[in-house]
Amino acid sequence: MPLPSGIYNVTYKEDMAILRTWCHWVWLIAFLAFLALIPAFATRSQLNTLITIACSVIAVHGLNLLTGYCGQISMGHSAFVAVGAYTSAIFCNNLGFSFWIAMPLAGLSAGLAGLVFGGPSLRVKGFYLAITTLGAQFIILFVIIHLPSLTGGVRSLDVPPPSLFGYLIETDYSYYYLAMPMAVITTYLVKNISRTGVGRAFVAIRDNDLAAEGMGIALFYNKMLAFFLGCFFAGISGSVYAHYLQTINIEYFTLMDSIWYLAMLIVGGLGQTMGPIFGVIFMVVLRNLIMETAPLISRAVPVLGIEFGAAMSLVVLGLVIMFFLVFEPRGLAHRWEIIKTKFRLYPFPY
Amino acid sequence: MENNRKAVLELSQLTLSFGGLKALTEVSFSLFERELLAVIGPNGAGKTSVLNCITGYYHPQEGDILYDGRSIIRLPVHRRAALGLARTFQNVALFDGLTTLENIIAARHIQLKPNPLTGALYFGPELKKEISHRRVVEDIIDFLEIQSIRKKVVGNLPYGQRKRVELGRALAMEPKVLLLDEPMAGMNPEEKEDMARFIIDVFEEKEISIVLVEHDMELVMDISDRIVVLDWGRVIADGPPQEIAVDPKVIRAYLGD
Ligand SMILES: Nc1ncnc2c1ncn2[C@@H]1O[C@H](COP(=O)(O)OP(=O)(O)OP(=O)(O)O)[C@@H](O)[C@H]1O
Ligand SMILES: [Mg+2]
């Protein structure tokens, strides 16, 4: 990575650090402080959007490990989010667990579900694996629907809000301070996984599985690890989201949601830590814009009907994915790197 | 002299067929400790197939392969790599999305034994571990004189440099046996010379045995201790370069009947 003139990496440790100049630290701290201060001036609906973004970022980070880094396409990611959401709800409702114990258990059970459905990845790759993971979407939802005594079946299931030191975290205001730090921590963990041995093994498998094997990288173990980790974060996301909504329904975890997760990742940039963050923000903001403008348009042009919003969001989703695949295949995160490099080197690019 | 040296690899009676096609027929030869063995033969003779059998990508229907006296015929590819078998590929098989540095660090997998938990936290020991491996990799980069492409994505590099990175990746595994499949194919004379020098240096500096598959006869005669000649999937000659050069069977195989 090019550095500004006058700054050299003296040790390998410095060269490997994420933050290399005091300036980076200032930016990071300023950004985190800004995140912490947002609730002081944001409206409830803005906080709601930010919490949604935080939850999706956690899930898409998981998908990024699995699909972006390890190259194993998953079309059933929202089903693993569902496993996390329902596990968390069931542990709290039926066994009286606290959210703080139920959340890691949710991650764990989604991770284990990931192992079950990751099995075929030893045999099939690419397009065929995508179809196999589609099976996960249907099978998991089928199981949830047919266990109504635990999950409520097709009816909604209530989820208690988390509490901390006897204080209920149930407003948008307080929940922001749960969801956002979770997203930040997940980002940090995923960044570290991606830049150490496990992440390199994943990328090696993605780029050339035969050569990876020849380097001593066990394909099956590492693919399963990718499925476990990817689905673990999906489960955590599901748990955090479920306890925010305080009610979950099978409708929240459809194939369409899985496709949205993939779209977010493609738009943000596969295999880059910032990818999920950019992708989720972009897509959530876009979706909100459509949902706000669509009713206005359908009121102005009544022939379009009231379903216009939903239909339009699908059309726009399709167009956006097409646009990014053609014009920005490496996603927003890559564009961001280019802009950052320009700024860092400004005004002397050598 | 060869008889009192210890064999690192022993191939015995390997037979490999694809459907009706016999790629290898009763191939037997040994690689001795600290030996640079060349495997030569006309196109389609089965040289790559032999390497693929040794490294575990191909599964011969008959025969056995001993490594340090132990049969490895049933071990999967990654386990054989962990035992100390490293290779390069005839059609360069790099991790195209990664930089030179990352490609070579990725090959430290065996020594690194990555752990997702400590990796995710990236504290103390994990950081030290990363740095110590980074140091090994930088030495390899210096040795191969590829400092200038250290942080370049390998997918865009010219062919000659990609071959060099691939050698670096194999060296990063600290192998006991290095299997090189036409490391100099498609290079210009200057690049060839560099590559030959690297191979000789590696061979002399490290506790290593090398199997070199190569078409350039002059070079092979020059640098190898012993030569195995394959033709139509069979070993037709096995001996020191001077003998091979005058072996009538070898001359016939190369010139055609
Ligand atoms: N995976 C495969 N499937 C079918 N046939 C194969 C396969 N691999 C090799 N062969 C056949 O086995 C024979 C030996 O091939 P191999 O690649 O080992 O030759 P080679 O000596 O390396 O040739 P070259 O000098 O062209 O690299 C050839 O006839 C080839 O077509
Ligand atoms: Mg070959």
XYZ file of C-alpha atoms and ligand atoms in Angstrom:
639
model
C 0.000 0.000 0.000
C 1.517 3.348 -0.986
C 2.260 5.640 1.938
C 2.718 9.397 1.912
C 6.249 10.463 1.177
C 8.356 10.741 4.283
C 6.625 7.849 6.035
C 8.279 4.460 5.870
C 7.511 1.207 7.520
C 10.474 0.513 9.708
C 9.353 -2.815 11.103
C 7.134 -5.575 9.802
C 4.848 -4.935 12.733
C 4.244 -1.410 11.534
C 3.785 -2.584 7.996
C 1.139 -5.052 9.100
C -0.739 -2.677 11.402
C -4.145 -1.457 10.269
C -3.519 2.008 11.676
C -0.140 3.278 10.653
C 0.002 6.950 11.409
C -1.270 8.981 14.367
C -3.625 10.495 11.834
C -5.355 7.140 11.371
C -5.863 6.873 15.100
C -7.382 10.336 15.226
C -9.787 9.434 12.443
C -10.771 6.178 14.085
C -11.378 7.727 17.491
C -13.301 10.607 15.957
C -15.450 8.179 14.015
C -16.191 5.998 17.050
C -16.981 9.095 19.108
C -19.323 10.238 16.364
C -21.055 6.840 16.387
C -21.435 7.094 20.152
C -22.934 10.574 19.939
C -25.451 9.885 17.181
C -28.378 9.141 19.549
C -27.994 12.649 20.999
C -29.384 14.207 17.847
C -30.906 11.414 15.761
C -34.648 10.880 15.470
C -36.289 7.590 16.461
C -36.711 6.514 12.883
C -33.101 7.318 12.094
C -32.024 5.235 15.078
C -34.265 2.445 13.853
C -32.513 2.576 10.471
C -29.094 2.554 12.115
C -29.955 -0.450 14.281
C -31.212 -2.281 11.192
C -27.961 -1.387 9.475
C -25.897 -2.630 12.428
C -27.720 -5.976 12.478
C -27.351 -6.432 8.721
C -23.677 -5.499 8.867
C -23.070 -8.336 11.349
C -24.849 -10.818 9.078
C -23.131 -9.630 5.907
C -19.719 -9.788 7.606
C -20.485 -13.477 8.102
C -21.523 -13.875 4.481
C -18.344 -12.071 3.466
C -16.170 -14.616 5.300
C -18.019 -17.456 3.631
C -18.614 -16.093 0.136
C -16.286 -13.114 -0.166
C -13.157 -14.652 1.323
C -13.672 -18.393 0.998
C -15.630 -18.276 -2.268
C -18.450 -20.544 -1.113
C -21.630 -18.936 -2.428
C -24.534 -19.124 0.002
C -28.065 -18.385 -1.126
C -29.550 -19.273 2.236
C -27.961 -16.770 4.571
C -31.213 -15.396 5.976
C -32.164 -18.922 7.072
C -29.117 -18.959 9.361
C -30.096 -15.535 10.643
C -33.466 -17.155 11.401
C -31.787 -19.998 13.289
C -30.081 -17.397 15.477
C -33.238 -15.380 16.007
C -35.388 -18.383 16.934
C -32.720 -20.041 19.078
C -32.260 -16.880 21.055
C -36.004 -16.419 21.457
C -36.594 -20.029 22.506
C -33.783 -20.031 25.076
C -35.145 -16.845 26.617
C -38.846 -17.757 26.433
C -38.766 -21.437 27.348
C -35.693 -21.716 29.559
C -35.557 -18.204 30.973
C -32.001 -17.581 29.753
C -30.652 -14.074 29.731
C -30.068 -12.479 26.348
C -26.335 -12.346 27.049
C -26.163 -16.125 27.189
C -28.767 -16.731 24.505
C -26.925 -14.574 21.961
C -23.706 -16.633 21.845
C -25.823 -19.797 21.857
C -27.715 -18.391 18.881
C -24.425 -17.858 17.066
C -23.289 -21.350 17.967
C -26.457 -23.083 16.808
C -26.504 -21.145 13.534
C -22.849 -22.106 13.100
C -23.702 -25.770 13.659
C -26.553 -25.504 11.162
C -23.987 -24.029 8.793
C -21.824 -27.117 9.244
C -24.741 -29.362 8.320
C -25.494 -27.479 5.114
C -21.840 -26.797 4.335
C -21.132 -30.510 3.983
C -21.855 -30.660 0.236
C -19.197 -27.990 -0.388
C -16.590 -30.732 -0.412
C -18.189 -32.173 -3.502
C -19.782 -29.271 -5.350
C -18.636 -25.765 -6.101
C -19.838 -22.492 -7.542
C -23.253 -22.512 -9.104
C -24.065 -26.015 -7.874
C -23.169 -25.137 -4.308
C -25.382 -22.052 -4.550
C -28.302 -24.306 -5.428
C -27.438 -26.620 -2.530
C -27.468 -23.736 -0.056
C -30.829 -22.755 -1.486
C -31.912 -26.055 0.033
C -30.847 -24.747 3.455
C -33.218 -21.830 3.036
C -36.200 -24.085 2.410
C -35.348 -26.853 4.854
C -34.651 -24.530 7.782
C -37.827 -22.525 7.213
C -39.769 -25.777 6.822
C -38.494 -26.977 10.192
C -39.334 -23.674 11.869
C -42.882 -23.720 10.446
C -43.430 -27.317 11.538
C -42.336 -26.879 15.139
C -45.126 -24.522 16.200
C -44.916 -25.474 19.883
C -41.424 -23.987 20.006
C -41.378 -21.419 17.239
C -45.001 -20.397 16.884
C -45.005 -21.841 13.371
C -46.326 -19.265 10.916
C -47.555 -17.041 13.741
C -45.311 -14.422 15.308
C -43.185 -15.264 18.310
C -42.616 -12.788 21.121
C -39.050 -12.121 22.183
C -38.189 -10.408 25.478
C -35.948 -7.336 25.383
C -32.472 -7.780 26.862
C -31.703 -6.366 30.263
C -28.473 -5.150 31.767
C -28.078 -4.596 35.525
C -31.869 -4.669 35.866
C -32.299 -2.023 33.195
C -34.385 -3.065 30.171
C -32.847 -2.307 26.801
C -36.026 -1.733 24.855
C -36.026 1.747 23.370
C -34.402 2.604 20.062
C -32.181 4.912 22.026
C -30.761 2.268 24.378
C -30.776 -0.559 21.836
C -28.553 1.489 19.575
C -25.865 1.154 22.248
C -26.188 -2.613 22.066
C -26.452 -3.114 18.310
C -23.843 -0.627 17.141
C -21.030 -1.859 19.417
C -21.832 -5.411 18.303
C -21.376 -4.328 14.692
C -18.102 -2.586 15.546
C -16.772 -5.619 17.449
C -17.777 -7.945 14.606
C -15.961 -5.710 12.135
C -12.826 -5.868 14.253
C -12.973 -9.652 14.623
C -13.623 -10.263 10.940
C -10.831 -7.900 9.934
C -8.425 -9.881 12.115
C -9.624 -13.258 10.891
C -9.208 -12.084 7.315
C -5.637 -10.853 7.754
C -4.282 -13.832 9.674
C -3.758 -17.470 8.745
C -7.385 -18.534 8.597
C -8.323 -15.695 6.266
C -5.374 -16.438 3.994
C -6.377 -20.088 3.851
C -9.911 -19.042 2.871
C -8.672 -16.788 0.086
C -6.255 -19.469 -1.112
C -9.171 -21.895 -1.432
C -11.225 -19.260 -3.233
C -8.483 -18.395 -5.719
C -7.085 -21.859 -6.425
C -8.285 -24.798 -4.411
C -5.876 -27.293 -5.976
C -2.855 -25.155 -5.173
C -4.212 -24.439 -1.695
C -4.386 -28.147 -1.004
C -0.806 -28.474 -2.207
C 0.229 -25.857 0.377
C -1.098 -28.093 3.127
C -4.446 -26.326 3.474
C -7.098 -28.930 4.274
C -9.993 -28.068 1.981
C -12.805 -29.693 3.879
C -11.793 -28.430 7.312
C -11.351 -24.871 6.107
C -14.552 -24.820 4.080
C -16.436 -26.106 7.089
C -14.743 -23.488 9.239
C -15.890 -20.827 6.777
C -19.438 -22.145 6.963
C -19.291 -22.216 10.741
C -17.903 -18.707 11.127
C -20.121 -17.228 8.413
C -23.265 -18.707 9.914
C -22.112 -17.927 13.463
C -22.239 -14.217 12.673
C -25.582 -14.714 10.908
C -26.874 -16.227 14.152
C -25.534 -13.356 16.255
C -27.181 -10.923 13.863
C -30.485 -12.795 14.117
C -30.359 -12.740 17.895
C -29.566 -9.028 18.117
C -32.295 -8.227 15.606
C -34.931 -10.436 17.221
C -34.474 -8.907 20.665
C -34.746 -5.480 19.116
C -37.987 -6.194 17.264
C -39.325 -8.132 20.295
C -41.366 -10.194 17.901
C -40.252 -12.367 15.026
C -42.066 -13.991 12.163
C -41.026 -16.466 9.547
C -41.779 -13.754 6.968
C -38.650 -11.862 7.991
C -36.334 -14.606 6.812
C -37.231 -15.340 3.216
C -35.182 -16.201 0.146
C -35.601 -12.558 -0.840
C -33.718 -11.530 2.310
C -30.906 -13.941 1.447
C -30.672 -12.315 -1.966
C -30.581 -8.877 -0.354
C -27.638 -10.004 1.786
C -25.801 -11.172 -1.314
C -26.657 -7.943 -3.118
C -25.331 -5.912 -0.186
C -22.092 -7.853 -0.306
C -21.678 -7.481 -4.071
C -22.405 -3.755 -3.953
C -20.059 -3.236 -1.016
C -17.274 -5.433 -2.338
C -16.593 -9.136 -1.840
C -13.591 -10.109 0.240
C -12.960 -6.671 1.739
C -13.652 -5.819 5.364
C -15.298 -2.521 4.521
C -17.481 -4.179 1.879
C -20.342 -5.226 4.149
C -20.451 -1.812 5.803
C -20.672 0.152 2.569
C -22.986 -2.367 0.951
C -25.459 -2.490 3.822
C -25.611 1.290 4.222
C -26.077 1.786 0.492
C -28.800 -0.821 0.127
C -30.713 0.094 3.298
C -30.721 3.771 2.421
C -31.778 2.914 -1.122
C -34.574 0.671 0.096
C -35.836 3.325 2.496
C -35.810 5.901 -0.269
C -37.892 3.664 -2.493
C -40.308 2.858 0.310
C -40.790 6.564 1.006
C -41.141 7.743 -2.564
C -43.166 4.827 -3.924
C -46.434 5.766 -2.109
C -46.094 9.325 -3.363
C -45.656 8.100 -6.900
C -48.530 5.639 -6.742
C -50.773 8.360 -5.320
C -49.819 10.671 -8.175
C -50.235 7.919 -10.784
C -53.016 5.687 -9.384
C -52.892 3.189 -12.264
C -49.638 1.833 -10.798
C -51.556 0.435 -7.829
C -50.598 0.243 -4.146
C -48.174 -2.660 -4.599
C -45.943 -0.334 -6.552
C -43.398 0.125 -3.726
C -42.626 -3.550 -3.315
C -42.434 -4.106 -7.053
C -40.263 -1.078 -7.558
C -37.795 -2.106 -4.864
C -37.268 -5.401 -6.704
C -36.721 -3.648 -10.006
C -34.247 -1.234 -8.446
C -32.496 -4.090 -6.641
C -32.038 -5.844 -9.983
C -30.770 -2.710 -11.685
C -28.339 -1.904 -8.887
C -26.849 -5.394 -8.911
C -26.494 -5.252 -12.670
C -24.898 -1.829 -12.512
C -22.351 -2.921 -9.920
C -21.485 -6.199 -11.619
C -20.806 -4.354 -14.863
C -19.293 -1.056 -13.780
C -17.968 -1.575 -10.254
C -17.457 -5.308 -9.853
C -15.132 -4.852 -6.895
C -17.713 -2.816 -5.042
C -17.790 0.403 -3.090
C -15.021 -0.698 -0.730
C -12.590 -0.855 -3.648
C -13.599 2.616 -4.834
C -13.082 3.793 -1.245
C -9.538 2.378 -1.217
C -8.736 4.249 -4.418
C -10.045 7.530 -3.047
C -8.215 7.000 0.248
C -4.929 6.320 -1.523
C -5.332 9.501 -3.549
C -5.912 11.532 -0.410
C -3.096 9.921 1.501
C -0.637 10.671 -1.240
C -1.936 14.173 -1.852
C -0.240 16.400 -2.891
C 2.915 14.421 -3.686
C 2.084 11.001 -5.082
C 5.476 9.360 -4.675
C 27.546 -44.800 -4.577
C 23.760 -44.450 -4.836
C 23.155 -47.728 -3.074
C 24.412 -46.559 0.297
C 22.418 -43.304 0.129
C 19.038 -43.151 1.782
C 15.975 -42.935 -0.454
C 13.539 -40.135 0.427
C 10.960 -41.127 -2.124
C 10.459 -44.582 -3.546
C 7.995 -45.136 -6.363
C 7.291 -48.756 -7.017
C 5.313 -50.168 -9.921
C 2.962 -47.197 -10.309
C 0.258 -47.800 -12.870
C -2.209 -45.053 -13.634
C -4.921 -45.112 -16.246
C -7.658 -42.740 -17.305
C -10.435 -44.873 -18.705
C -8.713 -46.844 -21.440
C -5.647 -44.631 -21.600
C -2.608 -45.794 -19.657
C -0.769 -42.670 -18.528
C 1.777 -44.597 -16.415
C 2.814 -48.220 -16.604
C 4.806 -49.830 -13.783
C 6.826 -46.727 -13.071
C 9.522 -47.301 -10.457
C 12.349 -45.036 -9.379
C 13.767 -43.505 -6.236
C 14.819 -40.066 -5.140
C 17.798 -40.105 -2.793
C 18.621 -37.704 -0.010
C 20.255 -34.463 -1.192
C 19.836 -35.412 -4.802
C 18.780 -33.302 -7.776
C 16.898 -35.705 -9.977
C 15.661 -34.689 -13.406
C 12.648 -36.359 -15.012
C 12.558 -35.922 -18.748
C 10.583 -37.297 -21.645
C 8.693 -36.257 -24.782
C 5.322 -34.492 -24.538
C 2.648 -36.658 -22.992
C 5.219 -39.090 -21.592
C 3.660 -38.888 -18.126
C 6.023 -36.550 -16.254
C 3.288 -34.368 -14.776
C 1.276 -37.463 -13.969
C 4.169 -38.794 -11.899
C 4.317 -35.556 -9.895
C 0.550 -35.657 -9.465
C 0.796 -39.199 -8.098
C 3.555 -38.214 -5.676
C 1.663 -35.182 -4.385
C -1.649 -37.002 -4.230
C -3.678 -35.296 -6.954
C -3.819 -38.514 -8.953
C -4.517 -41.927 -7.516
C -2.642 -44.701 -9.302
C -4.573 -47.956 -9.611
C -1.515 -49.994 -8.702
C 1.815 -49.527 -6.998
C 3.035 -47.767 -3.896
C 4.876 -44.607 -2.930
C 7.143 -44.568 0.110
C 8.230 -41.336 1.706
C 10.949 -41.722 4.351
C 10.143 -45.421 4.265
C 6.433 -44.927 4.990
C 3.685 -45.470 2.445
C 1.876 -42.241 1.659
C -0.301 -43.607 -1.101
C -3.486 -43.224 0.942
C -2.785 -39.751 2.333
C -4.707 -36.774 0.945
C -2.837 -33.946 -0.786
C -2.645 -31.611 2.215
C -1.259 -34.303 4.516
C 1.529 -35.086 2.063
C 2.308 -31.370 1.882
C 2.554 -31.287 5.665
C 5.079 -34.131 5.527
C 7.389 -31.970 3.438
C 6.402 -32.383 -0.201
C 6.127 -29.075 -2.042
C 5.559 -28.513 -5.726
C 5.130 -25.978 -8.465
C 2.684 -26.436 -11.302
C 3.319 -26.597 -15.023
C 0.592 -24.007 -15.655
C 1.418 -21.717 -12.706
C -1.272 -22.067 -10.039
C -1.043 -18.926 -7.926
C -3.659 -17.233 -5.762
C -4.382 -14.561 -8.340
C -6.279 -12.191 -6.092
C -3.426 -11.929 -3.584
C -0.160 -10.019 -3.664
C 3.248 -11.680 -3.968
C 3.746 -11.307 -0.244
C 0.345 -12.756 0.602
C 0.818 -15.665 -1.789
C 4.025 -16.664 -0.070
C 2.678 -16.103 3.448
C -0.312 -18.276 2.557
C 2.151 -21.107 2.001
C 3.280 -20.808 5.648
C 0.013 -22.494 6.572
C 1.694 -25.696 7.745
C 4.106 -23.937 10.097
C 1.586 -21.305 11.170
C -1.204 -23.689 12.204
C -3.784 -20.906 12.158
C -6.399 -20.725 14.857
C -9.564 -18.718 14.184
C -9.971 -17.656 17.819
C -6.515 -16.224 18.456
C -6.526 -14.863 14.920
C -9.762 -12.971 15.515
C -8.308 -11.305 18.610
C -4.863 -10.628 17.113
C -3.145 -10.043 20.429
C 0.342 -10.713 21.808
C 1.403 -14.192 20.708
C -0.634 -14.078 17.506
C 1.026 -10.820 16.483
C 4.481 -12.249 17.282
C 3.676 -15.329 15.246
C 2.604 -13.225 12.260
C 5.793 -11.160 12.478
C 8.112 -14.149 12.701
C 6.528 -15.717 9.611
C 6.628 -12.404 7.832
C 10.386 -12.363 8.409
C 10.850 -15.802 6.819
C 8.800 -14.701 3.847
C 10.779 -11.495 3.395
C 13.980 -13.547 3.313
C 12.536 -15.666 0.522
C 11.502 -12.528 -1.366
C 15.022 -11.139 -1.036
C 16.518 -14.436 -2.135
C 14.381 -14.575 -5.275
C 14.937 -10.887 -5.977
C 11.265 -10.054 -6.203
C 11.222 -7.150 -3.720
C 9.829 -4.803 -6.357
C 6.671 -6.851 -6.832
C 6.208 -7.611 -3.135
C 2.888 -5.779 -2.895
C 1.654 -6.307 -6.435
C -1.338 -8.539 -7.097
C 0.091 -11.592 -8.857
C -2.780 -11.962 -11.316
C -1.352 -9.089 -13.357
C 2.334 -10.059 -13.274
C 4.257 -11.252 -16.341
C 4.695 -15.001 -16.722
C 8.356 -15.170 -15.702
C 7.700 -13.384 -12.434
C 4.685 -15.523 -11.702
C 6.898 -18.606 -11.998
C 9.297 -17.056 -9.533
C 6.548 -16.286 -7.050
C 5.415 -19.868 -7.355
C 8.897 -21.113 -6.498
C 8.878 -18.735 -3.516
C 5.608 -20.180 -2.389
C 6.964 -23.712 -2.517
C 10.088 -22.644 -0.593
C 7.961 -21.020 2.116
C 6.695 -24.487 2.970
C 10.240 -25.443 4.016
C 9.923 -28.715 2.137
C 12.191 -31.739 2.310
C 11.357 -32.607 -1.278
C 10.769 -29.973 -3.916
C 8.954 -31.044 -7.072
C 9.320 -28.595 -9.946
C 7.188 -29.059 -13.052
C 8.899 -27.252 -15.937
C 9.913 -24.191 -13.911
C 11.643 -22.663 -16.909
C 9.095 -23.338 -19.639
C 8.134 -20.303 -21.672
C 10.863 -18.081 -20.255
C 13.403 -16.038 -22.154
C 17.084 -17.108 -21.849
C 17.828 -14.488 -19.212
C 14.911 -15.514 -16.999
C 15.859 -19.143 -17.516
C 19.349 -18.478 -16.295
C 18.057 -16.716 -13.171
C 15.683 -19.558 -12.435
C 18.420 -22.164 -12.878
C 20.608 -20.205 -10.478
C 17.827 -20.073 -7.864
C 17.260 -23.808 -8.143
C 20.947 -24.559 -7.736
C 21.235 -22.150 -4.793
C 18.238 -23.668 -3.058
C 19.629 -27.112 -3.605
C 23.014 -26.180 -2.202
C 21.844 -24.095 0.768
C 18.923 -26.113 2.045
C 18.591 -29.672 3.297
C 16.501 -30.562 0.323
C 16.043 -33.067 -2.506
C 14.669 -31.924 -5.831
C 12.734 -33.546 -8.652
C 13.002 -31.364 -11.720
C 10.809 -31.913 -14.765
C 12.346 -30.014 -17.650
C 12.554 -30.031 -21.430
C 15.782 -28.094 -21.834
C 18.277 -30.953 -22.263
C 21.414 -28.896 -22.059
C 20.361 -27.454 -18.721
C 19.244 -30.803 -17.362
C 22.571 -32.414 -18.314
C 24.299 -29.544 -16.594
C 22.663 -29.412 -13.205
C 21.180 -32.812 -12.381
C 22.838 -35.645 -10.462
C 20.707 -38.271 -12.127
C 18.089 -38.469 -14.860
C 14.969 -40.606 -15.217
C 13.590 -40.791 -18.738
C 9.908 -41.498 -19.362
C 8.363 -42.470 -22.652
C 4.725 -43.480 -23.175
C 4.272 -43.803 -19.429
C 7.237 -46.121 -18.887
C 10.672 -45.546 -17.419
C 13.066 -46.247 -20.289
C 16.284 -45.109 -18.647
C 17.582 -44.133 -15.204
C 21.176 -43.029 -14.622
C 23.745 -40.244 -14.488
C 23.635 -37.586 -17.249
C 26.676 -38.938 -19.155
C 25.039 -42.354 -19.521
C 21.652 -40.932 -20.472
C 23.191 -38.746 -23.177
C 24.440 -41.782 -25.060
C 21.643 -44.222 -24.248
C 20.272 -45.517 -27.575
C 16.733 -45.963 -26.158
C 16.651 -42.343 -25.066
C 17.955 -41.119 -28.390
C 15.319 -43.171 -30.195
C 12.524 -41.831 -27.939
C 13.533 -38.275 -28.674
C 14.213 -38.634 -32.344
C 11.321 -40.974 -33.036
C 11.838 -44.313 -34.712
N -6.542 -35.751 -15.860
C -6.305 -36.457 -16.968
N -7.319 -37.048 -17.625
C -7.102 -37.769 -18.738
N -5.902 -37.975 -19.267
C -4.843 -37.408 -18.666
C -4.992 -36.620 -17.484
N -3.772 -36.191 -17.100
C -2.904 -36.687 -17.993
N -3.531 -37.412 -18.932
C -2.888 -38.123 -20.045
O -1.777 -38.803 -19.548
C -0.708 -38.726 -20.457
C 0.511 -38.163 -19.759
O 0.255 -36.794 -19.478
P 1.242 -35.874 -18.646
O 0.575 -34.559 -18.483
O 1.655 -36.568 -17.425
O 2.454 -35.732 -19.658
P 3.761 -34.843 -19.539
O 4.910 -35.755 -19.661
O 3.707 -33.977 -18.341
O 3.652 -33.974 -20.850
P 4.095 -32.446 -21.128
O 5.537 -32.487 -21.470
O 3.265 -32.066 -22.321
O 3.773 -31.664 -19.921
C -1.165 -37.880 -21.624
O -1.557 -38.748 -22.662
C -2.355 -37.144 -21.084
O -3.282 -36.891 -22.090
Mg 3.631 -32.003 -17.989
